[in-house]
Amino acid sequence: METMPHILVVDDDREIRDLLARFLERHRFRVTAVRDGREARRAWPTGHFQLVVLDLMLPGEGGLDLARWMRSQGDVPIVILTAMGEETDRIIGLELGADDYVPKPFNPRELLARMRAVLRRTADRTGRRTDDAAALRFAGWTLEPARRRLLNPEGVEVPLTGGEYDLLVALVERANRVLTRDMLLDLLRGRQAGPFDRAIDVAISRLRRKLEDDGRQAQLIKTVRGGGYVLAADVQRA
């Protein structure tokens, strides 16, 4: 018998928790629903969750802080719930490595579709883990997928957020190809960018700083006018 994925729902609205629990259980998910960060931390050690649905507007510990803590504990995918129009939260969520976001109010069926897409991508990444173990070298830098870390030309590790790491992998694996913002968001989160969504631009800017790539005269991650971005380097797989 197929094991039901265990989902952690974190939302302080009791109606939303109850609605999601009933809806997801009807679609063959096991659900643990909690109201805040304290209850989420209490459930975490024994939950063995496959995915987290996380509201950012929580009492006490905020959702972004809780997402940052969850990322430090492991690579469980996170779908964040944000208030409509809160672009800053979406950008920060992407930087933290959230796998998708859904604005409130939301349709449970849309959330379900997003969750299933995230779980499929997670399964695909797990299946490719052996192939991805080889180090990737470009312009003196080394990306080690097995350890999810970046080394500079001197061999010193450069810390990356989850979003920065995922974005760099997407660029490195498609070096010398122009990737539009929509393509990058689709590769990273399985969705298309909205007309005012600057998440990719902000993440590119931060990633350039980590790679010591001057934004105005960037030579490594180049901006293509009217197109998107391209990693202008040859990549070798060790």
Coordinates of C-alpha atoms in Angstrom, one line a residue:
M1 CA 0.0 0.0 0.0
E2 CA 1.3 3.5 -1.0
T3 CA 2.4 5.6 2.0
M4 CA 0.4 8.8 2.3
P5 CA 2.7 11.9 2.4
H6 CA 2.7 13.6 5.8
I7 CA 1.9 17.3 5.5
L8 CA 2.5 19.9 8.2
V9 CA 0.1 22.9 8.0
V10 CA 1.0 25.9 10.1
D11 CA -1.7 28.6 10.2
D12 CA -3.2 30.5 13.1
D13 CA -6.6 30.6 11.5
R14 CA -8.6 27.6 12.9
E15 CA -11.0 27.6 9.9
I16 CA -8.2 27.4 7.4
R17 CA -6.5 24.6 9.4
D18 CA -9.7 22.6 9.6
L19 CA -10.5 23.2 6.0
L20 CA -7.1 22.1 4.7
A21 CA -6.9 19.1 7.0
R22 CA -10.3 17.8 5.8
F23 CA -9.6 18.6 2.1
L24 CA -6.0 17.1 2.0
E25 CA -7.1 14.0 3.9
R26 CA -9.8 13.4 1.3
H27 CA -7.0 13.5 -1.3
R28 CA -4.9 10.9 0.5
F29 CA -2.6 13.0 2.6
R30 CA -1.8 12.6 6.2
V31 CA -2.1 16.0 7.9
T32 CA -0.8 17.6 11.1
A33 CA -2.2 21.1 11.6
V34 CA -0.7 23.5 14.2
R35 CA -1.4 27.2 14.9
D36 CA 2.1 28.7 15.5
G37 CA 5.8 28.2 15.5
R38 CA 5.9 26.7 19.0
E39 CA 3.5 23.9 18.1
A40 CA 5.4 23.4 14.8
R41 CA 8.7 23.0 16.6
R42 CA 7.1 20.5 19.0
A43 CA 5.7 18.4 16.2
W44 CA 8.8 18.5 14.0
P45 CA 11.1 15.9 15.6
T46 CA 8.7 13.0 15.2
G47 CA 6.6 14.2 12.2
H48 CA 8.9 13.1 9.3
F49 CA 7.1 15.5 7.1
Q50 CA 7.2 15.4 3.3
L51 CA 6.0 19.0 2.9
V52 CA 5.1 22.1 4.9
V53 CA 2.3 24.6 4.2
L54 CA 3.3 27.7 6.1
D55 CA 1.4 30.9 6.7
L56 CA 3.8 33.9 7.1
M57 CA 1.5 35.9 9.3
L58 CA 1.8 34.0 12.6
P59 CA 1.5 35.2 16.2
G60 CA 4.7 35.2 18.2
E61 CA 7.5 33.8 16.0
G62 CA 6.9 35.0 12.4
G63 CA 6.6 32.6 9.5
L64 CA 9.8 33.8 7.9
D65 CA 11.8 33.0 11.0
L66 CA 10.1 29.6 11.3
A67 CA 10.9 28.9 7.6
R68 CA 14.6 29.8 8.3
W69 CA 14.6 27.4 11.2
M70 CA 13.0 24.6 9.1
R71 CA 15.6 25.1 6.4
S72 CA 18.4 24.7 9.0
Q73 CA 16.8 21.4 10.1
G74 CA 16.6 19.8 6.6
D75 CA 15.5 20.0 3.0
V76 CA 11.7 19.5 3.5
P77 CA 9.9 21.5 0.8
I78 CA 7.9 24.5 1.9
V79 CA 4.9 26.1 0.3
I80 CA 4.3 29.5 1.9
L81 CA 1.0 31.4 2.2
T82 CA 1.2 35.1 1.8
A83 CA -1.2 38.0 1.9
M84 CA -2.2 39.3 -1.6
G85 CA 0.3 41.8 -2.9
E86 CA 3.0 41.2 -0.2
E87 CA 5.9 41.1 -2.8
T88 CA 8.6 41.6 -0.1
D89 CA 7.5 38.4 1.7
R90 CA 7.6 36.5 -1.6
I91 CA 11.1 37.7 -2.4
I92 CA 12.4 36.8 1.1
G93 CA 10.6 33.4 0.9
L94 CA 12.4 32.7 -2.3
E95 CA 15.7 33.7 -0.8
L96 CA 15.0 31.3 2.1
G97 CA 14.5 28.5 -0.3
A98 CA 10.7 28.2 -0.2
D99 CA 9.5 25.9 -3.0
D100 CA 6.4 27.9 -4.0
Y101 CA 4.0 30.5 -2.6
V102 CA 0.2 30.9 -2.8
P103 CA -1.5 34.2 -2.1
K104 CA -4.4 34.4 0.3
P105 CA -7.3 34.0 -0.2
F106 CA -6.6 30.8 -2.1
N107 CA -8.5 28.0 -3.8
P108 CA -7.7 24.7 -2.0
R109 CA -7.5 22.9 -5.4
E110 CA -4.9 25.4 -6.6
L111 CA -2.9 24.8 -3.4
L112 CA -3.3 21.0 -3.9
A113 CA -1.9 21.3 -7.5
R114 CA 1.1 23.3 -6.3
M115 CA 1.8 20.8 -3.5
R116 CA 1.7 17.9 -5.9
A117 CA 4.0 19.7 -8.3
V118 CA 6.5 20.5 -5.5
L119 CA 6.4 16.8 -4.3
R120 CA 7.1 15.6 -7.9
R121 CA 10.1 18.0 -8.2
T122 CA 11.4 16.8 -4.9
A123 CA 11.1 13.2 -6.0
D124 CA 12.9 14.0 -9.2
R125 CA 15.8 15.7 -7.3
T126 CA 16.1 12.7 -5.0
G127 CA 16.2 10.3 -8.0
R128 CA 19.0 12.4 -9.6
R129 CA 21.0 12.7 -6.4
T130 CA 23.7 10.2 -7.5
D131 CA 24.2 11.9 -10.9
D132 CA 24.3 15.3 -9.2
A133 CA 27.1 14.3 -6.8
A134 CA 29.8 15.4 -9.2
A135 CA 31.4 18.8 -8.6
L136 CA 30.8 21.5 -11.2
R137 CA 33.7 23.9 -11.9
F138 CA 33.3 27.2 -13.7
A139 CA 35.5 30.3 -13.9
G140 CA 37.6 29.1 -11.0
W141 CA 34.5 28.4 -8.7
T142 CA 33.4 25.0 -7.6
L143 CA 29.8 24.0 -6.9
E144 CA 29.4 20.8 -4.9
P145 CA 25.8 19.5 -5.2
A146 CA 26.4 16.6 -2.8
R147 CA 27.1 19.1 0.0
R148 CA 25.1 22.0 -1.4
R149 CA 28.0 24.3 -1.1
L150 CA 30.0 26.8 -3.2
L151 CA 33.8 27.2 -3.0
N152 CA 35.6 30.3 -4.3
P153 CA 38.8 30.0 -6.4
E154 CA 40.8 29.8 -3.2
G155 CA 38.8 26.9 -2.0
V156 CA 37.0 28.8 0.7
E157 CA 33.2 28.1 1.2
V158 CA 30.9 31.0 0.3
P159 CA 27.6 30.7 2.3
L160 CA 24.5 30.7 0.1
T161 CA 20.8 30.8 1.0
G162 CA 18.6 28.0 -0.3
G163 CA 17.2 30.3 -3.0
E164 CA 20.7 31.5 -4.1
Y165 CA 21.9 27.9 -4.3
D166 CA 19.0 26.7 -6.3
L167 CA 19.3 29.7 -8.7
L168 CA 23.0 29.1 -9.2
V169 CA 22.4 25.4 -10.0
A170 CA 19.8 26.4 -12.6
L171 CA 22.3 28.7 -14.2
V172 CA 25.3 26.4 -14.1
E173 CA 23.4 23.4 -15.5
R174 CA 22.3 25.6 -18.4
A175 CA 25.5 27.6 -18.9
N176 CA 25.8 29.9 -22.0
R177 CA 22.0 29.7 -22.5
V178 CA 19.7 32.7 -22.0
L179 CA 17.1 32.0 -19.3
T180 CA 14.2 34.4 -19.0
R181 CA 12.7 35.3 -15.6
D182 CA 9.7 33.1 -16.3
M183 CA 12.0 30.2 -17.2
L184 CA 14.0 30.6 -14.0
L185 CA 11.0 30.9 -11.8
D186 CA 9.5 27.9 -13.5
L187 CA 12.7 25.9 -13.0
L188 CA 12.9 26.9 -9.4
R189 CA 9.3 26.9 -8.2
G190 CA 7.2 25.4 -11.0
R191 CA 5.3 28.7 -11.7
Q192 CA 5.5 31.8 -13.9
A193 CA 6.4 35.3 -12.7
G194 CA 3.7 37.9 -12.3
P195 CA 4.1 41.2 -14.0
F196 CA 5.5 42.9 -10.9
D197 CA 7.4 39.9 -9.4
R198 CA 11.0 41.0 -8.9
A199 CA 12.1 37.9 -6.9
I200 CA 14.5 36.7 -9.6
D201 CA 16.1 40.1 -10.1
V202 CA 16.8 40.5 -6.4
A203 CA 18.1 36.9 -6.2
I204 CA 20.4 37.5 -9.2
S205 CA 21.8 40.7 -7.6
R206 CA 22.6 38.9 -4.3
L207 CA 24.1 36.0 -6.1
R208 CA 26.4 38.3 -8.1
R209 CA 27.7 39.8 -4.9
K210 CA 28.5 36.3 -3.6
L211 CA 30.3 35.6 -6.8
E212 CA 32.2 38.9 -6.7
D213 CA 30.6 39.7 -10.1
D214 CA 30.2 43.5 -10.4
G215 CA 26.5 44.1 -11.2
R216 CA 27.1 47.0 -13.6
Q217 CA 29.9 45.3 -15.4
A218 CA 28.9 41.7 -14.7
Q219 CA 31.0 39.2 -16.6
L220 CA 29.9 35.9 -15.1
I221 CA 26.1 36.3 -14.8
K222 CA 25.2 38.6 -17.7
T223 CA 21.9 40.5 -18.2
V224 CA 20.4 40.0 -21.7
R225 CA 18.4 43.1 -22.6
G226 CA 14.8 42.1 -23.1
G227 CA 15.7 38.4 -22.5
G228 CA 16.9 37.5 -19.0
Y229 CA 20.2 36.2 -17.7
V230 CA 23.0 33.9 -18.8
L231 CA 25.9 32.3 -17.0
A232 CA 28.8 33.1 -19.4
A233 CA 31.3 30.4 -18.5
D234 CA 32.3 26.9 -19.5
V235 CA 31.4 24.3 -16.9
Q236 CA 33.3 21.1 -16.2
R237 CA 31.9 18.2 -14.3
A238 CA 34.5 16.7 -12.0

